Amino acid sequence: KAGVTQTPRYLIKTRGQQVTLSCSPISGHRSVSWYQQTPGQGLQFLFEYFSETQRNKGNFPGRFSGRQFSNSRSEMNVSTLELGDSALYLCASSWTGEQYNEQFFGPGTRLTVL
Amino acid sequence: DAKTTQPNSMESNEEEPVHLPCNHSTISGTDYIHWYRQLPSQGPEYVIHGLTSNVNNRMASLAIAEDRKSSTLILHRATLRDAAVYYCILGSTSGTYKYIFGTGTRLKVLA
């Protein structure tokens, strides 16, 4: 069965622009989580969606937002990009998002902000 | 939020067992302990998880201390393909549900 896919894999933007990243979870998975990975801060939780509702949110500014569609696909948006937003953005899916469920990660989208 | 502490790096010889420690002294009663690993240029992948009892699967074993304040991931026979960053994570439901990743341990496997 197909794994978690993320598009695009690489992206270059300039400061002040906005960006939208896409994540397609494993078929049947209803929970999608987003993470930011940087060399300095490591892997940090952004938010989690379940059945089109944001269920949990990490400590990120409001410039970071997301949504989930009825087919469980999810998008993440970052507005007014800053240099510090350069990172690997990872998406993970699981059946229900309960903490005993295994999470399956995608390969990530590498965002570079110039 | 409950946090984990891991050594920054460890080395192991190929085909020898590896014990990767994790401290989580502020763990709460309902927190699961998960281990994921991240190979170069890939997203993390699940290794194992447990709540109170020791767990085994085809990849590894998880030994959980009786007081649950620490755990150890055991790779029975390290291979070169096991070289990765290993993350010990608490699946916390206190406050909002989210995975809190620690700093991870970079495992180097020597041939």
Tab-separated table of C-alpha atoms in Angstrom:
chain	number	residue	atom	x	y	z
A	1	LYS	CA	0.000	0.000	0.000
A	2	ALA	CA	1.196	3.495	-0.827
A	3	GLY	CA	2.934	5.463	1.903
A	4	VAL	CA	2.504	9.070	2.929
A	5	THR	CA	3.263	11.409	0.061
A	6	GLN	CA	4.226	15.056	0.279
A	7	THR	CA	4.390	17.624	-2.467
A	8	PRO	CA	6.432	19.401	-3.489
A	9	ARG	CA	9.619	17.785	-2.243
A	10	TYR	CA	11.651	20.971	-2.575
A	11	LEU	CA	10.616	24.602	-2.570
A	12	ILE	CA	12.438	27.922	-2.678
A	13	LYS	CA	10.641	31.099	-1.644
A	14	THR	CA	11.601	34.624	-0.668
A	15	ARG	CA	10.836	36.479	2.536
A	16	GLY	CA	7.314	37.815	2.739
A	17	GLN	CA	5.834	35.255	0.377
A	18	GLN	CA	3.449	32.549	1.405
A	19	VAL	CA	3.633	28.837	0.725
A	20	THR	CA	1.280	25.855	0.719
A	21	LEU	CA	2.490	22.315	1.286
A	22	SER	CA	0.432	19.212	0.627
A	23	CYS	CA	0.242	15.832	2.333
A	24	SER	CA	-1.645	12.720	1.244
A	25	PRO	CA	-1.964	10.203	4.097
A	26	ILE	CA	-2.049	6.448	3.829
A	27	SER	CA	-5.442	5.264	2.644
A	28	GLY	CA	-7.801	4.868	5.592
A	29	HIS	CA	-5.787	7.040	7.950
A	30	ARG	CA	-7.823	9.897	9.363
A	31	SER	CA	-5.235	11.695	11.470
A	32	VAL	CA	-2.573	13.909	9.901
A	33	SER	CA	0.128	15.665	11.898
A	34	TRP	CA	2.662	18.208	10.738
A	35	TYR	CA	6.175	18.739	12.097
A	36	GLN	CA	8.974	21.201	11.432
A	37	GLN	CA	12.548	19.943	11.541
A	38	THR	CA	15.521	22.316	11.762
A	39	PRO	CA	19.126	21.688	12.799
A	40	GLY	CA	18.771	24.029	15.762
A	41	GLN	CA	15.353	23.069	17.140
A	42	GLY	CA	15.040	19.494	15.987
A	43	LEU	CA	11.601	18.024	15.306
A	44	GLN	CA	8.773	20.211	16.550
A	45	PHE	CA	5.063	19.487	16.448
A	46	LEU	CA	2.994	21.996	14.474
A	47	PHE	CA	-0.567	20.680	14.526
A	48	GLU	CA	-2.745	17.638	14.100
A	49	TYR	CA	-5.942	17.230	12.121
A	50	PHE	CA	-8.586	14.570	12.478
A	51	SER	CA	-11.773	14.396	10.443
A	52	GLU	CA	-11.229	17.879	9.016
A	53	THR	CA	-10.812	19.467	12.454
A	54	GLN	CA	-7.652	20.794	14.012
A	55	ARG	CA	-7.462	18.797	17.191
A	56	ASN	CA	-4.102	19.886	18.580
A	57	LYS	CA	-1.612	22.655	18.021
A	58	GLY	CA	2.006	23.215	18.933
A	59	ASN	CA	3.697	26.468	19.887
A	60	PHE	CA	3.965	28.161	16.527
A	61	PRO	CA	2.760	31.623	15.481
A	62	GLY	CA	-0.501	32.143	13.650
A	63	ARG	CA	1.373	32.448	10.343
A	64	PHE	CA	1.354	28.661	10.337
A	65	SER	CA	-2.020	27.206	9.519
A	66	GLY	CA	-3.452	24.104	8.005
A	67	ARG	CA	-6.551	22.318	6.947
A	68	GLN	CA	-7.763	18.840	6.190
A	69	PHE	CA	-10.143	17.783	3.491
A	70	SER	CA	-12.879	15.151	3.558
A	71	ASN	CA	-10.546	12.615	1.930
A	72	SER	CA	-8.062	13.211	4.807
A	73	ARG	CA	-5.559	14.968	2.578
A	74	SER	CA	-4.041	17.928	4.370
A	75	GLU	CA	-2.412	21.189	3.462
A	76	MET	CA	-0.182	23.418	5.507
A	77	ASN	CA	0.193	27.116	4.809
A	78	VAL	CA	2.846	29.527	5.988
A	79	SER	CA	2.207	33.202	5.349
A	80	THR	CA	4.690	36.067	5.397
A	81	LEU	CA	7.687	33.778	5.235
A	82	GLU	CA	10.734	34.514	7.358
A	83	LEU	CA	14.296	33.257	6.938
A	84	GLY	CA	13.829	31.138	10.055
A	85	ASP	CA	11.024	29.183	8.390
A	86	SER	CA	13.597	27.364	6.283
A	87	ALA	CA	13.204	23.777	7.373
A	88	LEU	CA	12.142	20.268	6.488
A	89	TYR	CA	8.378	20.009	6.938
A	90	LEU	CA	7.201	16.507	7.710
A	91	CYS	CA	3.728	15.104	7.581
A	92	ALA	CA	2.673	11.954	9.420
A	93	SER	CA	-0.538	9.973	9.305
A	94	SER	CA	-2.122	7.416	11.592
A	95	TRP	CA	-5.457	5.632	11.928
A	96	THR	CA	-6.914	7.803	14.639
A	97	GLY	CA	-4.059	9.860	16.068
A	98	GLU	CA	-4.377	8.200	19.459
A	99	GLN	CA	-1.037	7.962	21.170
A	100	TYR	CA	-0.852	4.194	20.957
A	101	ASN	CA	-1.105	4.321	17.168
A	102	GLU	CA	1.995	4.163	15.039
A	103	GLN	CA	2.642	7.268	12.946
A	104	PHE	CA	3.804	6.939	9.365
A	105	PHE	CA	5.937	9.801	8.131
A	106	GLY	CA	6.322	11.126	4.631
A	107	PRO	CA	9.677	12.083	3.091
A	108	GLY	CA	9.139	15.761	3.849
A	109	THR	CA	9.171	19.033	1.934
A	110	ARG	CA	12.420	20.955	2.091
A	111	LEU	CA	11.560	24.681	2.220
A	112	THR	CA	14.261	27.265	1.688
A	113	VAL	CA	13.451	30.908	2.336
A	114	LEU	CA	15.814	33.448	0.772
B	1	ASP	CA	5.040	19.004	28.723
B	2	ALA	CA	6.869	15.795	29.472
B	3	LYS	CA	10.322	15.664	27.887
B	4	THR	CA	12.919	13.019	27.145
B	5	THR	CA	16.700	13.069	27.472
B	6	GLN	CA	18.990	10.975	25.298
B	7	PRO	CA	22.751	10.865	24.696
B	8	ASN	CA	23.737	12.830	21.613
B	9	SER	CA	25.620	9.969	19.999
B	10	MET	CA	26.631	6.348	20.406
B	11	GLU	CA	28.790	3.908	18.502
B	12	SER	CA	28.421	0.189	18.047
B	13	ASN	CA	30.213	-2.541	16.187
B	14	GLU	CA	28.335	-4.363	13.489
B	15	GLU	CA	26.472	-7.498	14.628
B	16	GLU	CA	26.750	-6.545	18.284
B	17	PRO	CA	23.797	-5.559	20.491
B	18	VAL	CA	23.096	-1.884	21.068
B	19	HIS	CA	21.367	-0.397	24.091
B	20	LEU	CA	20.008	3.111	23.544
B	21	PRO	CA	18.904	4.798	26.796
B	22	CYS	CA	16.199	7.403	27.320
B	23	ASN	CA	15.257	9.293	30.475
B	24	HIS	CA	11.731	10.597	30.926
B	25	SER	CA	11.480	11.430	34.610
B	26	THR	CA	8.348	13.587	34.216
B	27	ILE	CA	6.354	10.905	32.411
B	28	SER	CA	2.717	10.714	33.440
B	29	GLY	CA	0.724	7.578	34.022
B	30	THR	CA	-0.962	7.448	30.638
B	31	ASP	CA	1.995	8.431	28.459
B	32	TYR	CA	3.156	5.852	25.949
B	33	ILE	CA	6.863	5.589	25.155
B	34	HIS	CA	7.600	5.489	21.448
B	35	TRP	CA	10.820	5.034	19.548
B	36	TYR	CA	11.307	6.239	16.017
B	37	ARG	CA	14.418	6.419	13.911
B	38	GLN	CA	15.367	8.695	11.065
B	39	LEU	CA	17.727	7.518	8.367
B	40	PRO	CA	19.585	10.131	6.325
B	41	SER	CA	17.333	12.098	3.977
B	42	GLN	CA	14.203	10.289	5.111
B	43	GLY	CA	11.275	10.949	7.400
B	44	PRO	CA	11.227	9.185	10.769
B	45	GLU	CA	10.034	5.596	10.882
B	46	TYR	CA	8.376	3.750	13.727
B	47	VAL	CA	10.482	1.282	15.677
B	48	ILE	CA	8.524	0.237	18.759
B	49	HIS	CA	6.324	1.536	21.560
B	50	GLY	CA	5.122	0.475	25.000
B	51	LEU	CA	3.311	1.575	28.132
B	52	THR	CA	4.507	-0.436	31.130
B	53	SER	CA	5.688	-3.873	30.071
B	54	ASN	CA	8.725	-4.749	27.991
B	55	VAL	CA	7.923	-5.138	24.302
B	56	ASN	CA	9.504	-7.061	21.454
B	57	ASN	CA	9.038	-6.873	17.711
B	58	ARG	CA	11.005	-7.906	14.663
B	59	MET	CA	13.085	-4.722	14.736
B	60	ALA	CA	13.924	-4.275	18.402
B	61	SER	CA	13.051	-4.697	22.053
B	62	LEU	CA	11.921	-2.025	24.483
B	63	ALA	CA	12.806	-2.344	28.141
B	64	ILE	CA	10.849	-0.022	30.446
B	65	ALA	CA	11.999	0.654	33.997
B	66	GLU	CA	9.602	-0.313	36.755
B	67	ASP	CA	9.057	3.335	37.737
B	68	ARG	CA	8.747	4.220	34.014
B	69	LYS	CA	11.195	7.099	34.394
B	70	SER	CA	13.552	5.569	31.858
B	71	SER	CA	13.564	3.101	29.004
B	72	THR	CA	16.085	1.370	26.758
B	73	LEU	CA	15.789	0.476	23.104
B	74	ILE	CA	17.679	-2.698	22.323
B	75	LEU	CA	18.852	-3.577	18.833
B	76	HIS	CA	19.904	-7.203	19.118
B	77	ARG	CA	22.387	-7.239	16.240
B	78	ALA	CA	23.300	-3.878	14.787
B	79	THR	CA	23.794	-3.663	11.041
B	80	LEU	CA	25.137	-0.816	8.937
B	81	ARG	CA	21.547	-0.069	7.917
B	82	ASP	CA	20.708	0.702	11.551
B	83	ALA	CA	22.878	3.834	11.469
B	84	ALA	CA	20.349	6.592	12.104
B	85	VAL	CA	19.105	9.124	14.626
B	86	TYR	CA	16.927	7.376	17.199
B	87	TYR	CA	14.209	9.387	18.910
B	88	CYS	CA	12.532	8.522	22.173
B	89	ILE	CA	9.116	10.179	22.308
B	90	LEU	CA	6.334	10.421	24.829
B	91	GLY	CA	2.831	10.248	23.393
B	92	SER	CA	1.420	12.813	25.733
B	93	THR	CA	-2.242	13.494	26.265
B	94	SER	CA	-1.693	16.088	28.954
B	95	GLY	CA	-2.928	19.385	27.617
B	96	THR	CA	-3.238	18.867	23.907
B	97	TYR	CA	-2.272	15.597	22.301
B	98	LYS	CA	1.040	15.822	20.468
B	99	TYR	CA	4.299	14.023	20.051
B	100	ILE	CA	7.226	15.727	21.792
B	101	PHE	CA	10.448	14.681	20.134
B	102	GLY	CA	13.673	14.697	22.142
B	103	THR	CA	17.077	15.522	20.714
B	104	GLY	CA	17.675	11.999	19.558
B	105	THR	CA	20.747	9.756	19.623
B	106	ARG	CA	22.858	9.487	16.503
B	107	LEU	CA	23.923	5.852	16.245
B	108	LYS	CA	27.047	5.066	14.304
B	109	VAL	CA	27.629	1.444	13.370
B	110	LEU	CA	31.196	0.409	12.702
B	111	ALA	CA	31.962	-2.335	10.189
